[in-house]
Amino acid sequence: MNFALEGPVLEGALVRLEPLDQRHAEDLAAAAEEDRSSYGFTWVPKATEVEVYIDAQLARATAGKLAPYAQVDRASGRAVGATAYWDPRPWPTGAGLCAIEVGFTWLAASAQGTGTNTEAKYLLFRHAFANWGVARVDLKTDSRNTRCRTAIEGVGARFEGVLRNWSRSWAPGEDGLLRDSAIFSITAAEWPACRARLEQRIARSLEHR
């Protein structure tokens, strides 16, 4: 039986991951314009581009390549960013999912450093390992993006190396150029220890709210 990539609602204490929809457009437009200084290596739509951005993500979802989410802050009920499952890779037998990537992630400036990213990653990882039985979860970023690399390592992913000229660059002024991508992963064997660390971090974030 072929695997169909569909992301259900994932509920946490700080954030709720909802399948992305145009109903999130107004919130995401506001979130994207708070402070764009941290988006140097990540493409984040401007307010005027959000509706087109959502349509593009939904088209990828229809093609089975992506399961996009809005990151909704539980306290305010407002969408404060986006993330996604993508690049699903089946087992050689074609039955079930072997690996999935977590990407297309961005957050409003006000949501960064609040524990939202940590819990969102936890929810995505937990669902992938517990419900889909994947062997690994992948994450990647521009190799120059030290802030993002630090965040990825902070949620327990292991650095595997840099793939040179791997994908399109999203850095300003680099249209049409390729970037080197830093690759990270969490394997099924590593997940229990990673899960425990993430749960501890989330608990600390809740204590400081």
Short mmCIF file of C-alpha atoms in Angstrom, two decimals:
data_model
loop_
_atom_site.label_atom_id
_atom_site.label_comp_id
_atom_site.label_asym_id
_atom_site.label_seq_id
_atom_site.Cartn_x
_atom_site.Cartn_y
_atom_site.Cartn_z
CA MET A 1 0.00 0.00 0.00
CA ASN A 2 1.48 3.38 -0.99
CA PHE A 3 2.04 5.98 1.71
CA ALA A 4 -0.07 9.16 1.48
CA LEU A 5 1.59 12.17 3.08
CA GLU A 6 -1.06 13.83 5.23
CA GLY A 7 -0.26 15.83 8.35
CA PRO A 8 -2.89 15.76 11.11
CA VAL A 9 -3.36 18.49 13.70
CA LEU A 10 -0.58 18.16 16.28
CA GLU A 11 -1.39 19.65 19.68
CA GLY A 12 1.15 20.84 22.22
CA ALA A 13 1.11 23.02 25.32
CA LEU A 14 2.74 26.02 23.61
CA VAL A 15 1.89 25.51 19.95
CA ARG A 16 -0.73 23.79 17.84
CA LEU A 17 0.31 22.70 14.36
CA GLU A 18 -2.65 23.06 12.00
CA PRO A 19 -2.66 22.02 8.33
CA LEU A 20 -1.92 25.23 6.44
CA ASP A 21 -4.89 27.01 4.90
CA GLN A 22 -5.78 30.44 3.55
CA ARG A 23 -7.52 31.14 6.86
CA HIS A 24 -4.01 31.57 8.30
CA ALA A 25 -3.03 34.23 5.75
CA GLU A 26 -3.82 37.34 7.80
CA ASP A 27 -1.91 36.13 10.86
CA LEU A 28 1.06 34.95 8.82
CA ALA A 29 1.24 38.25 6.95
CA ALA A 30 1.54 40.07 10.27
CA ALA A 31 4.02 37.52 11.63
CA ALA A 32 6.30 37.77 8.61
CA GLU A 33 6.61 41.55 8.89
CA GLU A 34 7.42 41.85 12.61
CA ASP A 35 11.19 41.90 12.11
CA ARG A 36 12.81 40.29 9.08
CA SER A 37 16.43 40.64 10.23
CA SER A 38 16.76 36.94 11.10
CA TYR A 39 15.63 35.72 7.67
CA GLY A 40 18.96 36.24 5.88
CA PHE A 41 19.27 32.65 4.61
CA THR A 42 15.59 31.62 4.74
CA TRP A 43 12.91 32.66 2.29
CA VAL A 44 9.92 34.01 4.20
CA PRO A 45 7.04 35.57 2.25
CA LYS A 46 6.36 39.25 2.64
CA ALA A 47 2.87 40.24 3.73
CA THR A 48 1.78 40.79 0.13
CA GLU A 49 3.08 37.35 -0.88
CA VAL A 50 1.47 35.22 1.81
CA GLU A 51 -1.64 34.16 -0.12
CA VAL A 52 0.44 33.09 -3.12
CA TYR A 53 2.87 31.33 -0.76
CA ILE A 54 0.03 29.35 0.82
CA ASP A 55 -1.36 28.38 -2.60
CA ALA A 56 2.11 27.14 -3.63
CA GLN A 57 2.44 25.05 -0.48
CA LEU A 58 -1.03 23.58 -0.98
CA ALA A 59 -0.14 22.70 -4.58
CA ARG A 60 2.92 20.81 -3.31
CA ALA A 61 0.66 19.07 -0.81
CA THR A 62 -1.74 18.03 -3.59
CA ALA A 63 1.22 16.55 -5.44
CA GLY A 64 2.09 14.46 -2.36
CA LYS A 65 5.43 16.20 -1.80
CA LEU A 66 4.61 18.23 1.29
CA ALA A 67 2.41 18.41 4.38
CA PRO A 68 2.46 22.12 5.32
CA TYR A 69 1.52 23.50 8.72
CA ALA A 70 0.75 26.82 10.35
CA GLN A 71 2.32 27.18 13.78
CA VAL A 72 -0.44 28.55 16.01
CA ASP A 73 0.46 30.05 19.38
CA ARG A 74 -1.79 28.42 21.97
CA ALA A 75 -1.94 31.49 24.22
CA SER A 76 -3.06 33.99 21.56
CA GLY A 77 -4.65 31.65 19.01
CA ARG A 78 -2.70 33.40 16.23
CA ALA A 79 -0.55 31.77 13.57
CA VAL A 80 3.04 32.84 14.23
CA GLY A 81 4.88 30.89 11.55
CA ALA A 82 4.95 27.84 9.34
CA THR A 83 6.65 24.48 9.02
CA ALA A 84 6.18 21.26 7.05
CA TYR A 85 6.91 17.63 6.50
CA TRP A 86 8.35 17.09 3.07
CA ASP A 87 10.40 14.80 0.80
CA PRO A 88 8.77 11.55 2.01
CA ARG A 89 10.88 8.51 1.14
CA PRO A 90 9.25 5.05 1.19
CA TRP A 91 10.86 1.81 2.19
CA PRO A 92 12.33 -0.12 -0.77
CA THR A 93 9.33 -2.44 -0.60
CA GLY A 94 7.04 0.56 -1.11
CA ALA A 95 5.12 -0.26 2.09
CA GLY A 96 5.23 2.60 4.56
CA LEU A 97 7.59 5.46 5.10
CA CYS A 98 11.34 5.11 5.64
CA ALA A 99 12.28 8.77 6.11
CA ILE A 100 10.82 12.27 6.10
CA GLU A 101 12.28 15.76 6.23
CA VAL A 102 11.12 18.60 8.47
CA GLY A 103 11.60 21.96 6.78
CA PHE A 104 10.04 25.10 5.31
CA THR A 105 10.18 26.43 8.87
CA TRP A 106 9.97 30.06 9.92
CA LEU A 107 8.68 31.97 12.92
CA ALA A 108 7.73 35.54 13.71
CA ALA A 109 10.46 37.41 15.59
CA SER A 110 8.29 37.51 18.72
CA ALA A 111 7.92 33.70 18.70
CA GLN A 112 11.63 32.97 18.38
CA GLY A 113 13.31 31.84 21.58
CA THR A 114 10.00 31.14 23.33
CA GLY A 115 10.01 27.34 23.16
CA THR A 116 7.64 27.32 20.18
CA ASN A 117 10.23 25.93 17.79
CA THR A 118 11.32 23.28 20.27
CA GLU A 119 7.80 22.02 20.86
CA ALA A 120 6.87 22.17 17.16
CA LYS A 121 9.88 20.03 16.28
CA TYR A 122 9.02 17.66 19.13
CA LEU A 123 5.47 17.20 17.83
CA LEU A 124 6.65 16.61 14.27
CA PHE A 125 9.38 14.18 15.31
CA ARG A 126 7.09 12.27 17.68
CA HIS A 127 4.41 11.79 15.06
CA ALA A 128 6.92 10.67 12.43
CA PHE A 129 8.55 8.07 14.66
CA ALA A 130 5.49 6.87 16.61
CA ASN A 131 2.82 6.94 13.91
CA TRP A 132 4.70 6.52 10.65
CA GLY A 133 7.52 4.34 11.99
CA VAL A 134 10.25 6.18 10.11
CA ALA A 135 13.88 5.14 10.38
CA ARG A 136 15.07 8.77 10.33
CA VAL A 137 13.99 12.39 10.22
CA ASP A 138 16.09 14.82 8.19
CA LEU A 139 16.67 18.55 8.58
CA LYS A 140 18.85 20.84 6.49
CA THR A 141 19.78 24.48 6.12
CA ASP A 142 22.17 26.79 4.32
CA SER A 143 25.62 25.84 5.62
CA ARG A 144 26.29 29.53 6.40
CA ASN A 145 23.20 29.85 8.60
CA THR A 146 24.85 29.43 11.99
CA ARG A 147 21.71 30.53 13.85
CA CYS A 148 19.59 27.82 12.22
CA ARG A 149 22.33 25.20 12.59
CA THR A 150 22.52 25.93 16.30
CA ALA A 151 18.73 25.63 16.60
CA ILE A 152 18.70 22.30 14.75
CA GLU A 153 21.44 20.89 16.95
CA GLY A 154 19.53 22.25 19.95
CA VAL A 155 16.54 20.01 19.19
CA GLY A 156 18.80 16.96 19.14
CA ALA A 157 19.62 16.42 15.48
CA ARG A 158 23.09 15.18 14.57
CA PHE A 159 25.19 16.98 11.98
CA GLU A 160 26.07 14.65 9.09
CA GLY A 161 27.97 16.92 6.73
CA VAL A 162 27.68 19.54 4.00
CA LEU A 163 26.38 18.81 0.51
CA ARG A 164 28.00 21.27 -1.87
CA ASN A 165 25.89 23.10 -4.47
CA TRP A 166 22.94 21.10 -3.19
CA SER A 167 19.93 23.37 -3.64
CA ARG A 168 18.71 26.83 -4.50
CA SER A 169 20.04 29.69 -2.40
CA TRP A 170 17.47 31.87 -0.64
CA ALA A 171 20.00 34.47 0.50
CA PRO A 172 19.37 38.05 -0.70
CA GLY A 173 21.14 38.82 -3.96
CA GLU A 174 21.73 35.16 -4.79
CA ASP A 175 18.83 34.48 -7.17
CA GLY A 176 19.77 31.70 -9.57
CA LEU A 177 22.69 30.52 -7.43
CA LEU A 178 23.10 27.29 -5.51
CA ARG A 179 23.90 26.93 -1.84
CA ASP A 180 25.83 24.39 0.21
CA SER A 181 23.42 22.59 2.56
CA ALA A 182 24.25 21.39 6.06
CA ILE A 183 22.49 18.07 6.67
CA PHE A 184 21.25 16.84 10.05
CA SER A 185 19.22 13.83 11.16
CA ILE A 186 17.67 11.94 14.04
CA THR A 187 17.42 8.17 13.70
CA ALA A 188 14.86 5.90 15.31
CA ALA A 189 17.53 4.56 17.70
CA GLU A 190 18.37 8.12 18.81
CA TRP A 191 14.78 9.25 19.20
CA PRO A 192 14.06 8.04 22.78
CA ALA A 193 16.98 10.03 24.24
CA CYS A 194 16.19 13.00 22.01
CA ARG A 195 12.53 12.88 23.06
CA ALA A 196 13.47 12.98 26.75
CA ARG A 197 15.72 16.01 26.25
CA LEU A 198 13.06 17.85 24.27
CA GLU A 199 10.42 17.14 26.91
CA GLN A 200 12.74 18.61 29.55
CA ARG A 201 13.30 21.73 27.45
CA ILE A 202 9.57 22.17 26.88
CA ALA A 203 8.90 21.81 30.61
CA ARG A 204 11.46 24.56 31.33
CA SER A 205 9.84 26.82 28.74
CA LEU A 206 6.45 26.33 30.39
CA GLU A 207 7.91 27.18 33.80
CA HIS A 208 9.09 30.55 32.48
CA ARG A 209 5.74 31.53 30.97
#
